[in-house]
Amino acid sequence: MSRGFGGGGRGRGGGRGGFRNYDSGPPEEVRELGYFTHPCEDDLVCKVTIDDVPFFNAPIYLENKQQIGKIDEIFGPIRDYYVSVKLSDDVKANSFAKNQKIYIDPQKLLPFTRFLPKPPGTPGTPGRGRGGRGGRGGGGFGGRGGGRGGFGGGRGGGFNRGGFNR
């Protein structure tokens, strides 16, 4: 039986897509993210030297594209920030040399400007316009149930507590 929507019968919105490129090996290219400053417990603390901001849980690599761990935390002032890297099970924090470079897949970076407040008066993404009927539920009053005040009448049935109907 065909269900019409493409998401395995979920109706509105379809299913959640699979994780694209999830654990699909090393990326085609890696870009320098920063360098190792010191270990903290079993994590690495690294100074970021690029303007873009990494995704949380983005894989981190050595120059030879060997994955060493994933971004855990991002902290520090906005223009001078650090990341902590949660290491893979087979990698130890004390095996890194001070200032050793770390790398990231460029697809796992967001532009720095995404994290800055927009100055007032700049045309951001175009607004939704004013008015309009809204989606699902139509315009009108509330989209569900009857009109305002009172019981009965209109769409959505009246109010009936049971008992006697006169």
Tab-separated table of C-alpha atoms in Angstrom:
chain	number	residue	atom	x	y	z
A	1	MET	CA	0.000	0.000	0.000
A	2	SER	CA	1.437	3.384	-0.982
A	3	ARG	CA	1.118	6.140	1.559
A	4	GLY	CA	1.624	9.201	-0.574
A	5	PHE	CA	4.307	10.913	1.479
A	6	GLY	CA	7.944	9.985	1.014
A	7	GLY	CA	8.865	9.494	4.642
A	8	GLY	CA	7.803	5.956	5.315
A	9	GLY	CA	4.221	6.854	6.119
A	10	ARG	CA	5.031	9.710	8.463
A	11	GLY	CA	2.876	12.235	6.687
A	12	ARG	CA	3.936	15.827	7.150
A	13	GLY	CA	7.655	16.411	6.791
A	14	GLY	CA	8.695	12.867	5.987
A	15	GLY	CA	11.259	10.960	7.982
A	16	ARG	CA	14.468	12.342	9.341
A	17	GLY	CA	17.175	11.933	6.774
A	18	GLY	CA	19.977	9.537	7.463
A	19	PHE	CA	23.253	10.879	8.747
A	20	ARG	CA	25.051	11.880	5.601
A	21	ASN	CA	28.791	11.164	5.728
A	22	TYR	CA	28.462	9.719	9.209
A	23	ASP	CA	31.627	7.743	9.967
A	24	SER	CA	32.301	7.399	6.267
A	25	GLY	CA	36.065	7.582	6.644
A	26	PRO	CA	38.352	10.601	6.403
A	27	PRO	CA	37.303	13.638	4.359
A	28	GLU	CA	38.852	14.424	0.987
A	29	GLU	CA	40.593	17.452	2.425
A	30	VAL	CA	41.321	18.770	5.899
A	31	ARG	CA	41.947	22.349	6.959
A	32	GLU	CA	44.064	23.557	9.860
A	33	LEU	CA	41.857	24.385	12.851
A	34	GLY	CA	44.461	25.345	15.425
A	35	TYR	CA	47.075	23.851	17.703
A	36	PHE	CA	47.341	21.831	20.895
A	37	THR	CA	48.109	23.901	24.011
A	38	HIS	CA	47.757	21.440	26.912
A	39	PRO	CA	45.919	18.338	28.119
A	40	CYS	CA	43.021	18.575	30.571
A	41	GLU	CA	42.050	15.248	32.109
A	42	ASP	CA	41.706	13.004	29.042
A	43	ASP	CA	40.909	15.834	26.597
A	44	LEU	CA	43.024	18.186	24.517
A	45	VAL	CA	42.718	21.944	24.866
A	46	CYS	CA	43.449	23.622	21.536
A	47	LYS	CA	43.735	27.243	20.447
A	48	VAL	CA	41.691	27.926	17.302
A	49	THR	CA	43.555	29.966	14.679
A	50	ILE	CA	40.894	30.344	11.964
A	51	ASP	CA	37.854	32.609	11.740
A	52	ASP	CA	35.268	29.895	11.166
A	53	VAL	CA	33.609	28.056	14.045
A	54	PRO	CA	33.550	24.238	14.196
A	55	PHE	CA	30.377	22.198	14.702
A	56	PHE	CA	30.036	20.457	18.037
A	57	ASN	CA	31.069	16.811	17.708
A	58	ALA	CA	32.951	17.555	14.478
A	59	PRO	CA	35.732	15.001	13.942
A	60	ILE	CA	39.281	16.300	14.464
A	61	TYR	CA	42.239	14.949	12.506
A	62	LEU	CA	45.992	15.007	12.278
A	63	GLU	CA	47.549	16.257	9.052
A	64	ASN	CA	47.582	12.684	7.689
A	65	LYS	CA	43.752	12.578	8.102
A	66	GLN	CA	43.889	10.158	11.013
A	67	GLN	CA	40.920	10.955	13.261
A	68	ILE	CA	41.982	11.669	16.841
A	69	GLY	CA	38.692	12.731	18.413
A	70	LYS	CA	35.744	15.112	18.275
A	71	ILE	CA	35.020	18.703	19.318
A	72	ASP	CA	33.559	18.645	22.817
A	73	GLU	CA	33.422	22.262	24.045
A	74	ILE	CA	34.016	25.701	22.546
A	75	PHE	CA	35.021	28.385	25.034
A	76	GLY	CA	36.772	31.712	25.518
A	77	PRO	CA	36.265	35.216	24.139
A	78	ILE	CA	34.550	35.436	20.784
A	79	ARG	CA	37.635	36.450	18.778
A	80	ASP	CA	40.163	34.389	20.732
A	81	TYR	CA	38.537	31.071	21.494
A	82	TYR	CA	39.592	27.523	22.310
A	83	VAL	CA	38.090	24.078	21.868
A	84	SER	CA	38.365	20.919	23.876
A	85	VAL	CA	38.721	17.697	21.922
A	86	LYS	CA	37.314	14.471	23.351
A	87	LEU	CA	39.860	11.902	22.196
A	88	SER	CA	39.091	8.568	20.565
A	89	ASP	CA	39.649	5.522	22.784
A	90	ASP	CA	42.978	4.612	21.186
A	91	VAL	CA	44.488	8.140	21.453
A	92	LYS	CA	46.149	9.496	24.612
A	93	ALA	CA	46.447	13.193	25.486
A	94	ASN	CA	50.097	12.865	26.553
A	95	SER	CA	51.077	11.715	23.041
A	96	PHE	CA	50.727	15.264	21.658
A	97	ALA	CA	53.521	17.808	21.415
A	98	LYS	CA	52.877	21.392	22.483
A	99	ASN	CA	51.770	23.504	19.485
A	100	GLN	CA	51.041	20.384	17.383
A	101	LYS	CA	48.531	21.337	14.688
A	102	ILE	CA	45.051	19.844	14.505
A	103	TYR	CA	42.817	19.702	11.443
A	104	ILE	CA	39.118	19.596	10.587
A	105	ASP	CA	36.912	18.817	7.597
A	106	PRO	CA	36.012	22.226	6.058
A	107	GLN	CA	32.408	20.982	5.707
A	108	LYS	CA	32.190	20.997	9.517
A	109	LEU	CA	32.745	24.744	9.889
A	110	LEU	CA	30.289	27.619	10.184
A	111	PRO	CA	31.056	31.232	9.253
A	112	PHE	CA	32.056	33.348	12.236
A	113	THR	CA	29.448	35.998	11.343
A	114	ARG	CA	26.675	33.511	12.152
A	115	PHE	CA	27.493	34.035	15.846
A	116	LEU	CA	27.521	37.832	15.867
A	117	PRO	CA	24.432	39.894	16.636
A	118	LYS	CA	23.014	41.584	13.570
A	119	PRO	CA	23.359	45.369	13.791
A	120	PRO	CA	19.962	47.097	13.841
A	121	GLY	CA	18.668	48.211	10.479
A	122	THR	CA	20.553	45.656	8.416
A	123	PRO	CA	18.368	43.751	6.030
A	124	GLY	CA	18.673	40.214	7.307
A	125	THR	CA	16.695	37.385	5.917
A	126	PRO	CA	13.506	38.782	4.453
A	127	GLY	CA	10.676	38.697	6.959
A	128	ARG	CA	7.516	36.767	6.468
A	129	GLY	CA	5.560	39.836	5.559
A	130	ARG	CA	2.595	40.986	7.578
A	131	GLY	CA	-0.775	39.435	7.895
A	132	GLY	CA	-1.339	36.537	5.609
A	133	ARG	CA	-3.453	33.607	6.566
A	134	GLY	CA	-0.876	31.470	8.285
A	135	GLY	CA	-0.505	27.840	7.457
A	136	ARG	CA	-2.430	24.838	8.705
A	137	GLY	CA	-5.568	25.820	10.498
A	138	GLY	CA	-6.312	28.698	8.152
A	139	GLY	CA	-6.856	32.298	9.128
A	140	GLY	CA	-9.898	33.357	11.039
A	141	PHE	CA	-10.104	33.053	14.779
A	142	GLY	CA	-7.711	30.537	16.235
A	143	GLY	CA	-8.171	27.938	13.536
A	144	ARG	CA	-9.853	25.421	15.838
A	145	GLY	CA	-13.068	25.283	17.764
A	146	GLY	CA	-15.782	27.900	17.598
A	147	GLY	CA	-15.671	31.663	17.502
A	148	ARG	CA	-15.069	33.927	20.457
A	149	GLY	CA	-17.184	33.821	23.544
A	150	GLY	CA	-20.390	31.929	24.062
A	151	PHE	CA	-21.052	28.353	23.212
A	152	GLY	CA	-22.537	26.603	20.230
A	153	GLY	CA	-22.840	27.764	16.681
A	154	GLY	CA	-20.268	27.879	13.927
A	155	ARG	CA	-17.809	25.163	13.124
A	156	GLY	CA	-16.417	22.856	15.730
A	157	GLY	CA	-19.636	21.937	17.448
A	158	GLY	CA	-21.213	23.543	20.453
A	159	PHE	CA	-20.573	23.142	24.103
A	160	ASN	CA	-22.654	20.414	25.614
A	161	ARG	CA	-22.193	19.267	29.155
A	162	GLY	CA	-24.487	16.320	28.702
A	163	GLY	CA	-27.761	16.568	30.570
A	164	PHE	CA	-30.772	18.040	28.814
A	165	ASN	CA	-30.762	19.768	25.464
A	166	ARG	CA	-33.476	22.390	25.114
